[in-house]
């Protein structure tokens, strides 16, 4: 647990490709451990942040292991984005009856770690009235552990993200921190927050870099400058390749001059687009497809002037990581509010603790279980 000028510490579950982790890092959190099941997402995390301790593991296996107790009382924040299919509008919305529901596992881990704060994100569907009782159950269980908590729905575009992406957010804190957490403003953007760029403004340079020129670029830019993007959809590992969502989403993309029937290949090392007819819509009425890197910009990764966050795996695997991510700017904004409350609750006279809490490598028994760990985390957060 942090003190004085030391970094605030966190454990992140269902970390995905690191959207929430990146935003929380920018807010000031130092990640002690990130748990993620998908091998491609783990490769992405390790590639971009070699210093992070990434455990490729089913969360349900981890909480049953001895390792889950080794950071007890040493963590400021437990964060993550548990699987969304139990609550997604695109699914059956089985909630607590869905075997992929990891909220109970998250609460068990909170009991084991005893963090001072918790931040969990999920899809907007969780805020529907049909899940009122389920959200209340989660609140009551956290209150039994000694936390105060609240649910809010946040819109990513309010935080400068060029996309309509509503998410449900749970923040919980121990009482001495919660009294410093402004529940009226924590979910609102700061007054100096700039409005999001349109798709055209955001992607103009990258479209030119891909070879979209002349009238084709002008026609695309005119359409793409009308609005921000609809919600990116990561899709399911069980159903087909990467595209930009169901029919209604594809129509919204088409209105912005973007073809939603697939995801384009990145230009080669010489900057050439391999298949301009398919990927850029040259000679067709489809318009250009997005590349993974462009989708990442729409998700709030890779702002101009910052080192690019790279996604590992082949195109479909990489795109799904992007589409399922939690936008880093939103995570940063909420993370800053959490840190402000943690700091306000900290005794002024406390000095920096020289002890650094390093999590030992997981034991062989935990890793031995991974092959059978299973668990379908189709809808990563944050990830």
C-alpha positions as MATLAB code, in Angstrom:
seq = 'XXXXXXXXXXXXXXXXXXXXXXXXXXXXXXXXXXXXXXXXXXXXXXXXXXXXXXXXXXXXXXXXXXXXXXXXXXXXXXXXXXXXXXXXXXXXXXXXXXXXXXXXXXXXXXXXXXXXXXXXXXXXXXXXXXXXXXXXXXXXXXXXXXXXXXXXXXXXXXXXXXXXXXXXXXXXXXXXXXXXXXXXXXXXXXXXXXXXXXXXXXXXXXXXXXXXXXXXXXXXXXXXXXXXXXXXXXXXXXXXXXXXXXXXXXXXXXXXXXXXXXXXXXXXXXXXXXXXXXXXXXXXXXXXXXXXXXXXXXXXXXXXXXXXXXXXXXXXXXXXXXXXXXXXXXXXXXXXXXXXXXXXXXXXXXXXXXXXXXXXXXXXXXXXXXXXXXXXXXXXXXX';
ca = [
       0.000    0.000    0.000;
       1.326    3.416   -0.925;
       2.412    6.088    1.498;
       3.599    9.626    1.070;
       5.269   10.090   -2.303;
       5.262    6.413   -3.211;
       3.121    5.290   -6.129;
      -0.413    4.154   -5.454;
      -0.636    0.433   -6.071;
      -3.211   -1.617   -7.952;
      -4.190   -5.113   -9.012;
      -6.158   -5.389  -12.243;
      -8.374   -8.322  -13.187;
      -9.589   -9.213  -16.690;
      -7.049   -6.671  -17.914;
      -7.621   -7.291  -21.621;
      -5.230   -5.331  -23.822;
      -4.629   -2.713  -21.153;
      -7.055    0.150  -21.820;
      -7.999    0.562  -18.182;
      -4.488   -0.269  -16.978;
      -2.974    2.387  -19.237;
      -5.457    5.033  -18.083;
      -4.895    4.184  -14.424;
      -1.133    4.299  -14.953;
      -1.530    7.785  -16.424;
      -3.569    8.726  -13.344;
      -0.736    7.609  -11.058;
      -1.252    3.932  -10.212;
       1.594    1.429  -10.184;
       0.297   -2.006  -11.192;
       1.523   -4.801   -8.932;
      -0.311   -7.500  -10.894;
      -2.490   -7.820  -13.997;
      -4.560  -10.983  -14.492;
      -5.784  -11.873  -17.979;
      -6.861  -15.128  -19.614;
      -6.383  -14.349  -23.314;
      -2.868  -15.153  -24.553;
      -2.852  -12.435  -27.231;
      -3.904   -9.768  -24.740;
      -1.206  -10.919  -22.314;
       1.354  -10.605  -25.118;
       0.104   -7.077  -25.769;
       0.482   -6.111  -22.108;
       3.996   -7.566  -21.857;
       5.099   -5.973  -25.129;
       3.984   -2.468  -24.192;
       4.910   -2.621  -20.496;
       7.669   -5.201  -19.891;
       7.850   -4.053  -16.276;
       4.273   -5.097  -15.528;
       3.704   -8.416  -13.753;
       1.203  -10.117  -16.100;
      -0.338  -13.441  -15.088;
      -2.065  -15.418  -17.856;
      -4.685  -17.147  -15.785;
      -8.390  -17.763  -15.272;
      -9.403  -15.410  -12.468;
     -11.425  -18.170  -10.815;
      -8.301  -20.313  -10.616;
      -6.270  -17.447   -9.160;
      -8.668  -16.651   -6.309;
      -8.536  -20.285   -5.201;
      -4.734  -20.229   -5.029;
      -2.398  -19.227   -2.213;
      -1.057  -16.385   -4.371;
      -4.339  -14.515   -3.940;
      -3.451  -13.811   -0.298;
       0.114  -12.611   -0.816;
      -0.835   -8.970   -1.476;
      -3.415   -8.760    1.313;
      -3.498   -5.263    2.796;
      -0.861   -3.959    0.374;
      -3.068   -2.703   -2.480;
      -4.733    0.676   -2.902;
      -6.986   -0.246   -5.834;
      -8.572   -3.408   -7.198;
      -9.658   -2.615  -10.768;
     -10.887   -4.407  -13.857;
     -13.608   -5.091  -16.358;
     -15.372   -8.368  -15.733;
     -16.940  -10.191  -18.739;
     -19.825   -8.336  -20.303;
     -21.870  -11.113  -22.059;
     -24.062  -11.690  -18.958;
     -25.316   -8.085  -19.289;
     -24.743   -7.123  -22.935;
     -27.704   -5.940  -25.003;
     -26.377   -8.179  -27.780;
     -26.598  -11.309  -25.628;
     -29.192  -13.213  -23.621;
     -28.652  -11.056  -20.507;
     -28.672  -13.964  -18.080;
     -26.907  -11.929  -15.403;
     -26.188  -13.998  -12.308;
     -27.289  -17.169  -14.158;
     -24.526  -16.774  -16.749;
     -21.496  -18.925  -15.957;
     -19.259  -16.107  -17.217;
     -20.429  -13.716  -14.490;
     -17.294  -12.881  -12.491;
     -18.721  -10.301  -10.091;
     -18.853  -12.901   -7.271;
     -15.211  -13.766   -7.984;
     -14.272  -10.080   -7.907;
     -15.936   -9.702   -4.494;
     -14.085  -12.755   -3.202;
     -10.796  -11.245   -4.373;
     -11.680   -7.948   -2.674;
     -12.148   -9.907    0.551;
      -8.720  -11.472    0.069;
      -6.798   -8.324   -0.911;
      -8.581   -5.746    1.276;
      -7.851   -2.845   -1.106;
      -8.765    0.677   -0.073;
     -10.646    1.240   -3.342;
     -12.339   -0.784   -6.074;
     -13.163    0.244   -9.655;
     -15.038   -2.167  -11.940;
     -16.412   -1.360  -15.402;
     -18.958   -3.164  -17.561;
     -21.390   -2.562  -20.400;
     -24.259   -0.104  -20.266;
     -26.741   -2.998  -20.153;
     -25.880   -3.620  -16.514;
     -27.581   -0.309  -15.655;
     -30.963   -1.504  -16.968;
     -33.813   -1.799  -14.489;
     -33.862   -5.607  -14.909;
     -30.486   -5.671  -13.137;
     -31.399   -3.239  -10.337;
     -31.589   -6.015   -7.779;
     -28.315   -7.547   -8.951;
     -26.455   -4.239   -8.677;
     -27.932   -3.781   -5.225;
     -26.734   -7.254   -4.217;
     -23.207   -6.282   -5.219;
     -23.472   -3.051   -3.218;
     -24.697   -4.941   -0.158;
     -21.930   -7.530   -0.387;
     -19.306   -4.805   -0.628;
     -20.886   -2.947    2.276;
     -20.598   -6.136    4.330;
     -16.866   -6.010    3.593;
     -16.774   -2.456    4.932;
     -16.963   -0.429    1.706;
     -19.104    2.489    0.607;
     -19.921    2.378   -3.103;
     -21.892    3.778   -6.014;
     -22.783    2.931   -9.628;
     -22.666    5.466  -12.456;
     -23.011    5.387  -16.221;
     -20.234    7.217  -18.060;
     -20.151    8.266  -21.711;
     -16.656    8.038  -23.210;
     -17.234   10.991  -25.539;
     -17.598   13.245  -22.477;
     -13.924   12.554  -21.789;
     -12.611   13.396  -25.256;
     -12.993    9.923  -26.809;
     -14.250   10.122  -30.411;
     -16.851    7.417  -29.865;
     -20.281    6.873  -28.361;
     -19.325    4.324  -25.715;
     -21.455    4.276  -22.549;
     -20.114    2.134  -19.712;
     -21.318    1.265  -16.232;
     -18.779    1.975  -13.507;
     -18.687    0.809   -9.899;
     -16.453    2.673   -7.452;
     -16.126    1.463   -3.860;
     -13.928    2.765   -1.051;
     -13.291    2.269    2.627;
     -15.247    4.904    4.626;
     -12.264    7.103    5.493;
     -11.543    7.531    1.778;
     -15.167    7.594    0.608;
     -15.858   10.742    2.657;
     -13.320   12.542    0.435;
     -14.720   11.129   -2.803;
     -16.989   13.674   -4.468;
     -19.942   11.580   -5.588;
     -21.518   14.540   -7.409;
     -18.612   15.170   -9.774;
     -16.489   12.028  -10.023;
     -18.253   10.878  -13.155;
     -18.121   14.251  -14.920;
     -15.356   15.535  -17.210;
     -13.241   18.454  -16.038;
     -14.165   21.955  -17.162;
     -11.132   22.164  -19.458;
     -11.995   18.896  -21.238;
     -12.001   19.468  -25.004;
     -14.870   18.012  -27.056;
     -14.061   14.855  -29.011;
     -12.825   15.134  -32.564;
     -14.978   13.849  -35.379;
     -13.881   10.640  -37.074;
     -12.644   12.724  -39.984;
     -10.552   15.030  -37.825;
      -9.141   12.146  -35.815;
      -8.210    9.874  -38.735;
      -7.400   12.317  -41.575;
      -3.634   11.915  -41.323;
      -3.745    8.134  -41.011;
      -6.091    7.857  -44.007;
      -3.649    9.884  -46.105;
      -0.790    7.763  -44.808;
      -2.674    4.685  -46.043;
      -2.948    6.168  -49.528;
      -6.437    7.670  -49.607;
      -6.022   10.646  -51.926;
      -7.826   13.163  -54.090;
     -11.590   12.956  -54.497;
     -11.759    9.662  -52.592;
     -10.229   11.339  -49.543;
     -12.403   14.446  -49.911;
     -15.595   12.403  -50.148;
     -14.599   10.333  -47.114;
     -13.549   13.350  -45.070;
     -16.812   15.175  -45.757;
     -18.830   12.251  -44.404;
     -16.444   11.346  -41.583;
     -16.368   14.907  -40.254;
     -20.085   14.876  -39.465;
     -19.868   13.021  -36.156;
     -17.923   10.833  -33.740;
     -17.900    7.062  -34.122;
     -20.578    4.614  -32.998;
     -19.591    2.027  -30.397;
     -16.742   -0.236  -31.473;
     -17.633   -3.901  -31.042;
     -14.981   -6.499  -30.312;
     -17.144   -9.461  -31.201;
     -16.964  -13.066  -30.100;
     -14.238  -15.639  -30.592;
     -16.982  -18.125  -31.462;
     -18.505  -16.214  -34.365;
     -16.622  -15.223  -37.497;
     -13.876  -12.684  -38.113;
     -13.502   -9.020  -37.273;
     -16.033   -6.461  -38.435;
     -17.558   -3.304  -36.982;
     -20.695   -4.804  -35.513;
     -24.304   -5.632  -36.346;
     -26.302   -4.140  -39.210;
     -27.304   -0.954  -37.385;
     -23.676   -0.269  -36.433;
     -22.517   -0.901  -39.997;
     -25.066    1.613  -41.260;
     -23.802    4.211  -38.781;
     -20.263    3.609  -39.993;
     -21.420    3.835  -43.605;
     -22.936    7.246  -42.857;
     -19.428    8.294  -41.789;
     -17.902    6.977  -45.011;
     -16.408    3.885  -43.373;
     -17.000    0.326  -44.575;
     -17.886   -1.847  -41.596;
     -17.724   -5.214  -43.360;
     -14.243   -5.998  -42.115;
     -10.963   -4.605  -40.812;
      -8.252   -3.421  -43.178;
      -4.665   -4.627  -43.262;
      -2.042   -2.140  -42.130;
       0.119   -0.614  -44.898;
       3.349   -2.492  -45.539;
       6.798   -1.242  -44.489;
       6.882    0.961  -47.595;
       3.560    2.552  -46.709;
       1.689    0.756  -49.469;
      -1.814   -0.676  -49.027;
      -1.786   -4.259  -50.290;
      -5.417   -4.363  -51.444;
      -6.667   -0.807  -52.077;
      -9.954   -2.008  -53.569;
     -10.918   -3.922  -50.423;
      -9.179   -1.850  -47.754;
      -9.606    1.682  -49.142;
     -12.716    1.133  -51.262;
     -10.941    2.403  -54.377;
     -13.324    2.201  -57.351;
     -16.236    1.134  -55.137;
     -18.960    2.857  -53.129;
     -17.924    1.184  -49.879;
     -15.436    3.688  -48.522;
     -12.288    2.684  -46.591;
     -12.229    0.095  -43.833;
     -10.518    0.901  -40.542;
      -7.180   -0.623  -39.614;
      -6.542   -1.907  -36.087;
      -4.396    1.164  -35.383;
      -7.194    3.482  -36.489;
      -9.721    1.625  -34.349;
      -7.310    2.042  -31.425;
      -7.264    5.804  -31.944;
     -11.066    5.847  -31.889;
     -10.933    3.866  -28.635;
      -8.670    6.493  -27.044;
      -5.340    4.724  -27.507;
      -2.445    6.194  -29.485;
      -3.059    9.959  -29.277;
      -0.757   12.016  -31.495;
       2.564   12.748  -29.825;
       2.535    9.680  -27.548;
       4.226    6.332  -28.049;
       1.889    3.974  -29.862;
       0.223    1.150  -27.939;
       0.754   -1.959  -30.066;
      -1.588   -4.943  -30.185;
      -0.158   -8.436  -30.596;
      -1.654  -11.305  -32.535;
      -3.050  -11.494  -36.033;
      -5.505   -8.910  -37.305;
      -8.711  -10.426  -35.934;
      -7.211  -11.103  -32.489;
      -5.728   -7.610  -32.358;
      -8.965   -5.935  -33.410;
     -10.969   -7.820  -30.784;
      -8.589   -6.559  -28.125;
      -9.228   -3.001  -29.291;
     -12.977   -3.402  -29.658;
     -13.349   -4.867  -26.164;
     -11.148   -2.292  -24.439;
     -12.078    0.353  -21.875;
     -11.005    3.782  -23.232;
      -7.850    4.929  -21.400;
      -8.995    8.579  -21.052;
     -12.089    7.491  -19.092;
     -10.047    5.225  -16.809;
      -7.574    8.050  -16.238;
     -10.319   10.518  -15.307;
     -11.906    8.191  -12.742;
      -8.470    7.102  -11.503;
      -7.511   10.709  -10.784;
     -10.628   11.148   -8.659;
      -9.848    7.952   -6.738;
      -6.272    9.067   -6.074;
      -7.495   12.462   -4.889;
      -9.675   10.726   -2.286;
      -6.871    8.368   -1.253;
      -4.517   11.303   -0.784;
      -7.077   13.316    1.157;
      -7.541   10.430    3.596;
      -3.817    9.983    4.117;
      -2.367   11.471    7.351;
      -0.262   14.495    6.443;
       2.648   13.411    8.618;
       3.001    9.909    7.196;
       6.330    9.284    5.492;
       7.146    7.256    2.429;
       7.366    3.554    3.156;
      10.682    2.211    1.888;
       9.361   -1.344    1.654;
       8.391   -2.280   -1.877;
       5.840   -5.027   -2.242;
       6.924   -7.305   -5.086;
       4.610  -10.177   -5.933;
       6.576  -13.441   -6.220;
       6.134  -15.491   -9.375;
       3.036  -17.705   -9.120;
       3.731  -21.184   -7.870;
       3.782  -24.234  -10.105;
       0.399  -25.508   -8.850;
      -1.390  -22.386  -10.163;
       0.315  -22.508  -13.547;
      -0.370  -26.228  -13.786;
      -4.084  -25.515  -13.561;
      -4.081  -23.006  -16.410;
      -4.375  -25.580  -19.133;
      -7.686  -26.678  -17.655;
      -8.694  -23.233  -16.358;
     -11.012  -22.525  -19.267;
     -13.343  -19.617  -18.824;
     -14.646  -17.728  -21.849;
     -13.915  -14.038  -21.341;
     -15.343  -12.966  -24.658;
     -15.839   -9.331  -23.723;
     -12.671   -7.960  -22.206;
     -12.532   -4.581  -20.536;
     -10.697   -2.897  -20.368;
      -9.119   -3.961  -21.438;
];
